[in-house]
């Protein structure tokens, strides 16, 4: 789960910078947050009832994958629908995570004969610790990856024939 958040937070923080052309990044972010807001009103309850928390998490997390993949081929017709799908899936995912954490903390409290509130606080503390650190790791990874990929992205606009060094007529291999 943390690897998903590292990828999500890292791309989210850079979206408007990496896809600045024609405002694509800003439009994608708007689509994500608008669809997430609308999704919060209806989908979490329906999906948890139909799929259970565990399968809701699996389905919702799978809906994040197109958004990650289409970062490599960022166009309006790829990123906007992928962002809207991510936004729709994010609300049920957050609700399922909260429900799942609540349920397992209650079970753990019964097994260990601990105070339910204390165990629930501990479980949510661990979860939000990982979630907040995912943002930090995502930013660190982005600070390393962006210069690396920017170097290779600059070659896309070059003529590949100019980049290939062809041997001259005076070429003599060394022994």
mmCIF file of C-alpha atoms in Angstrom:
data_model
loop_
_atom_site.group_PDB
_atom_site.id
_atom_site.type_symbol
_atom_site.label_atom_id
_atom_site.label_comp_id
_atom_site.label_asym_id
_atom_site.label_seq_id
_atom_site.Cartn_x
_atom_site.Cartn_y
_atom_site.Cartn_z
ATOM 1 C CA UNK A 1 0.000 0.000 0.000
ATOM 2 C CA UNK A 2 2.825 2.391 0.790
ATOM 3 C CA UNK A 3 4.342 1.849 -2.661
ATOM 4 C CA UNK A 4 1.028 2.928 -4.188
ATOM 5 C CA UNK A 5 1.001 6.079 -2.103
ATOM 6 C CA UNK A 6 4.624 6.841 -2.977
ATOM 7 C CA UNK A 7 3.747 6.657 -6.669
ATOM 8 C CA UNK A 8 0.492 8.553 -6.228
ATOM 9 C CA UNK A 9 1.802 11.372 -4.052
ATOM 10 C CA UNK A 10 4.947 11.763 -6.159
ATOM 11 C CA UNK A 11 3.057 12.099 -9.432
ATOM 12 C CA UNK A 12 0.353 14.227 -7.835
ATOM 13 C CA UNK A 13 2.872 16.755 -6.529
ATOM 14 C CA UNK A 14 4.527 17.055 -9.940
ATOM 15 C CA UNK A 15 1.440 16.817 -12.134
ATOM 16 C CA UNK A 16 1.067 20.498 -12.959
ATOM 17 C CA UNK A 17 4.821 20.846 -13.595
ATOM 18 C CA UNK A 18 5.433 17.722 -15.673
ATOM 19 C CA UNK A 19 2.295 18.174 -17.763
ATOM 20 C CA UNK A 20 2.227 21.956 -17.987
ATOM 21 C CA UNK A 21 1.622 22.055 -21.740
ATOM 22 C CA UNK A 22 -1.923 23.315 -22.440
ATOM 23 C CA UNK A 23 -2.679 23.043 -18.710
ATOM 24 C CA UNK A 24 -2.981 19.249 -18.851
ATOM 25 C CA UNK A 25 -1.633 18.688 -15.345
ATOM 26 C CA UNK A 26 -3.982 21.209 -13.777
ATOM 27 C CA UNK A 27 -6.968 19.800 -15.665
ATOM 28 C CA UNK A 28 -6.077 16.264 -14.553
ATOM 29 C CA UNK A 29 -5.772 17.375 -10.919
ATOM 30 C CA UNK A 30 -9.136 19.117 -11.180
ATOM 31 C CA UNK A 31 -10.675 15.961 -12.615
ATOM 32 C CA UNK A 32 -9.215 13.834 -9.831
ATOM 33 C CA UNK A 33 -10.495 16.055 -7.033
ATOM 34 C CA UNK A 34 -13.887 16.775 -8.611
ATOM 35 C CA UNK A 35 -14.601 13.087 -9.280
ATOM 36 C CA UNK A 36 -13.332 12.176 -5.805
ATOM 37 C CA UNK A 37 -15.663 14.719 -4.219
ATOM 38 C CA UNK A 38 -18.672 13.437 -6.141
ATOM 39 C CA UNK A 39 -17.691 9.827 -5.502
ATOM 40 C CA UNK A 40 -17.591 10.453 -1.735
ATOM 41 C CA UNK A 41 -21.326 11.094 -1.746
ATOM 42 C CA UNK A 42 -22.445 7.730 -3.127
ATOM 43 C CA UNK A 43 -19.868 5.067 -3.867
ATOM 44 C CA UNK A 44 -18.150 4.117 -0.576
ATOM 45 C CA UNK A 45 -21.237 2.622 1.064
ATOM 46 C CA UNK A 46 -22.369 0.842 -2.097
ATOM 47 C CA UNK A 47 -18.976 -0.665 -2.872
ATOM 48 C CA UNK A 48 -18.243 -1.810 0.680
ATOM 49 C CA UNK A 49 -21.667 -3.480 0.877
ATOM 50 C CA UNK A 50 -21.235 -5.257 -2.461
ATOM 51 C CA UNK A 51 -17.530 -6.135 -2.376
ATOM 52 C CA UNK A 52 -16.476 -6.136 1.292
ATOM 53 C CA UNK A 53 -13.580 -4.002 2.502
ATOM 54 C CA UNK A 54 -10.844 -6.297 1.250
ATOM 55 C CA UNK A 55 -12.124 -6.606 -2.332
ATOM 56 C CA UNK A 56 -13.043 -2.938 -2.415
ATOM 57 C CA UNK A 57 -9.400 -2.149 -1.652
ATOM 58 C CA UNK A 58 -8.226 -4.479 -4.428
ATOM 59 C CA UNK A 59 -10.610 -3.003 -7.021
ATOM 60 C CA UNK A 60 -10.011 0.594 -5.959
ATOM 61 C CA UNK A 61 -6.226 0.241 -5.934
ATOM 62 C CA UNK A 62 -6.355 -1.350 -9.382
ATOM 63 C CA UNK A 63 -8.085 1.785 -10.653
ATOM 64 C CA UNK A 64 -4.948 3.768 -9.766
ATOM 65 C CA UNK A 65 -2.787 1.771 -12.211
ATOM 66 C CA UNK A 66 -3.940 3.462 -15.465
ATOM 67 C CA UNK A 67 -3.097 6.853 -13.944
ATOM 68 C CA UNK A 68 0.422 5.678 -13.134
ATOM 69 C CA UNK A 69 0.914 4.026 -16.504
ATOM 70 C CA UNK A 70 -0.382 6.911 -18.586
ATOM 71 C CA UNK A 71 2.135 9.256 -16.983
ATOM 72 C CA UNK A 72 4.521 7.772 -19.542
ATOM 73 C CA UNK A 73 2.152 8.676 -22.400
ATOM 74 C CA UNK A 74 0.572 11.866 -21.123
ATOM 75 C CA UNK A 75 -2.107 13.170 -23.438
ATOM 76 C CA UNK A 76 -5.528 14.648 -22.729
ATOM 77 C CA UNK A 77 -7.280 11.507 -23.953
ATOM 78 C CA UNK A 78 -5.211 9.264 -21.657
ATOM 79 C CA UNK A 79 -4.599 11.205 -18.452
ATOM 80 C CA UNK A 80 -7.971 12.906 -18.006
ATOM 81 C CA UNK A 81 -10.016 9.656 -18.040
ATOM 82 C CA UNK A 82 -7.359 7.919 -15.926
ATOM 83 C CA UNK A 83 -7.478 10.786 -13.411
ATOM 84 C CA UNK A 84 -11.275 10.689 -13.256
ATOM 85 C CA UNK A 85 -11.173 6.912 -12.727
ATOM 86 C CA UNK A 86 -8.636 7.400 -9.931
ATOM 87 C CA UNK A 87 -10.828 10.037 -8.306
ATOM 88 C CA UNK A 88 -13.906 7.826 -8.489
ATOM 89 C CA UNK A 89 -11.987 4.920 -6.934
ATOM 90 C CA UNK A 90 -10.236 6.966 -4.234
ATOM 91 C CA UNK A 91 -13.296 7.656 -2.080
ATOM 92 C CA UNK A 92 -14.338 3.985 -1.718
ATOM 93 C CA UNK A 93 -10.700 3.084 -1.103
ATOM 94 C CA UNK A 94 -10.338 5.585 1.756
ATOM 95 C CA UNK A 95 -13.632 4.455 3.299
ATOM 96 C CA UNK A 96 -12.627 0.791 3.017
ATOM 97 C CA UNK A 97 -9.240 1.491 4.583
ATOM 98 C CA UNK A 98 -10.844 3.262 7.531
ATOM 99 C CA UNK A 99 -13.441 0.513 7.973
ATOM 100 C CA UNK A 100 -10.828 -2.211 7.651
ATOM 101 C CA UNK A 101 -8.514 -0.555 10.169
ATOM 102 C CA UNK A 102 -11.411 -0.114 12.591
ATOM 103 C CA UNK A 103 -12.452 -3.764 12.260
ATOM 104 C CA UNK A 104 -8.969 -5.232 12.664
ATOM 105 C CA UNK A 105 -8.173 -2.950 15.591
ATOM 106 C CA UNK A 106 -11.363 -4.103 17.354
ATOM 107 C CA UNK A 107 -10.476 -7.753 16.751
ATOM 108 C CA UNK A 108 -6.901 -7.171 17.914
ATOM 109 C CA UNK A 109 -8.164 -5.446 21.070
ATOM 110 C CA UNK A 110 -10.384 -8.445 21.883
ATOM 111 C CA UNK A 111 -7.560 -10.942 21.284
ATOM 112 C CA UNK A 112 -5.058 -9.007 23.403
ATOM 113 C CA UNK A 113 -7.634 -7.841 25.999
ATOM 114 C CA UNK A 114 -6.604 -4.234 25.334
ATOM 115 C CA UNK A 115 -8.560 -1.015 25.317
ATOM 116 C CA UNK A 116 -10.304 -0.737 21.915
ATOM 117 C CA UNK A 117 -9.777 3.025 21.665
ATOM 118 C CA UNK A 118 -6.054 2.723 22.397
ATOM 119 C CA UNK A 119 -5.568 -0.047 19.830
ATOM 120 C CA UNK A 120 -7.584 1.848 17.205
ATOM 121 C CA UNK A 121 -5.511 4.955 17.812
ATOM 122 C CA UNK A 122 -2.310 2.931 17.476
ATOM 123 C CA UNK A 123 -3.440 1.295 14.194
ATOM 124 C CA UNK A 124 -4.537 4.613 12.666
ATOM 125 C CA UNK A 125 -1.311 6.229 13.890
ATOM 126 C CA UNK A 126 0.760 3.586 12.093
ATOM 127 C CA UNK A 127 -1.348 3.962 8.941
ATOM 128 C CA UNK A 128 -1.084 7.756 8.825
ATOM 129 C CA UNK A 129 2.628 7.585 9.649
ATOM 130 C CA UNK A 130 3.118 5.449 6.529
ATOM 131 C CA UNK A 131 0.822 7.692 4.487
ATOM 132 C CA UNK A 132 2.619 10.897 5.450
ATOM 133 C CA UNK A 133 6.023 9.334 4.849
ATOM 134 C CA UNK A 134 4.876 8.165 1.434
ATOM 135 C CA UNK A 135 4.645 11.841 0.493
ATOM 136 C CA UNK A 136 8.207 12.387 1.676
ATOM 137 C CA UNK A 137 9.510 9.305 -0.144
ATOM 138 C CA UNK A 138 7.558 10.277 -3.262
ATOM 139 C CA UNK A 139 9.138 13.721 -3.276
ATOM 140 C CA UNK A 140 12.615 12.275 -2.723
ATOM 141 C CA UNK A 141 12.100 9.790 -5.536
ATOM 142 C CA UNK A 142 10.785 12.538 -7.803
ATOM 143 C CA UNK A 143 13.792 14.733 -7.098
ATOM 144 C CA UNK A 144 16.011 11.903 -8.328
ATOM 145 C CA UNK A 145 13.813 10.627 -11.171
ATOM 146 C CA UNK A 146 12.793 13.898 -12.825
ATOM 147 C CA UNK A 147 16.322 15.027 -13.741
ATOM 148 C CA UNK A 148 17.106 11.491 -14.923
ATOM 149 C CA UNK A 149 14.059 11.236 -17.191
ATOM 150 C CA UNK A 150 14.347 14.851 -18.325
ATOM 151 C CA UNK A 151 17.762 13.980 -19.720
ATOM 152 C CA UNK A 152 16.273 11.192 -21.838
ATOM 153 C CA UNK A 153 13.154 13.169 -22.740
ATOM 154 C CA UNK A 154 15.368 15.800 -24.405
ATOM 155 C CA UNK A 155 16.421 13.209 -26.985
ATOM 156 C CA UNK A 156 12.849 12.716 -28.214
ATOM 157 C CA UNK A 157 12.906 15.957 -30.144
ATOM 158 C CA UNK A 158 16.258 15.204 -31.766
ATOM 159 C CA UNK A 159 16.650 13.653 -35.155
ATOM 160 C CA UNK A 160 17.926 10.123 -34.473
ATOM 161 C CA UNK A 161 20.101 10.195 -37.585
ATOM 162 C CA UNK A 162 22.016 13.190 -36.279
ATOM 163 C CA UNK A 163 22.700 11.411 -33.004
ATOM 164 C CA UNK A 164 24.269 8.378 -34.686
ATOM 165 C CA UNK A 165 27.908 8.920 -35.402
ATOM 166 C CA UNK A 166 28.613 7.340 -38.746
ATOM 167 C CA UNK A 167 32.160 6.313 -39.582
ATOM 168 C CA UNK A 168 33.885 8.481 -42.152
ATOM 169 C CA UNK A 169 35.496 7.186 -45.341
ATOM 170 C CA UNK A 170 38.900 7.394 -43.648
ATOM 171 C CA UNK A 171 37.786 5.047 -40.886
ATOM 172 C CA UNK A 172 40.490 2.483 -39.986
ATOM 173 C CA UNK A 173 39.827 0.053 -37.167
ATOM 174 C CA UNK A 174 42.634 -0.352 -34.661
ATOM 175 C CA UNK A 175 44.184 -3.712 -33.999
#
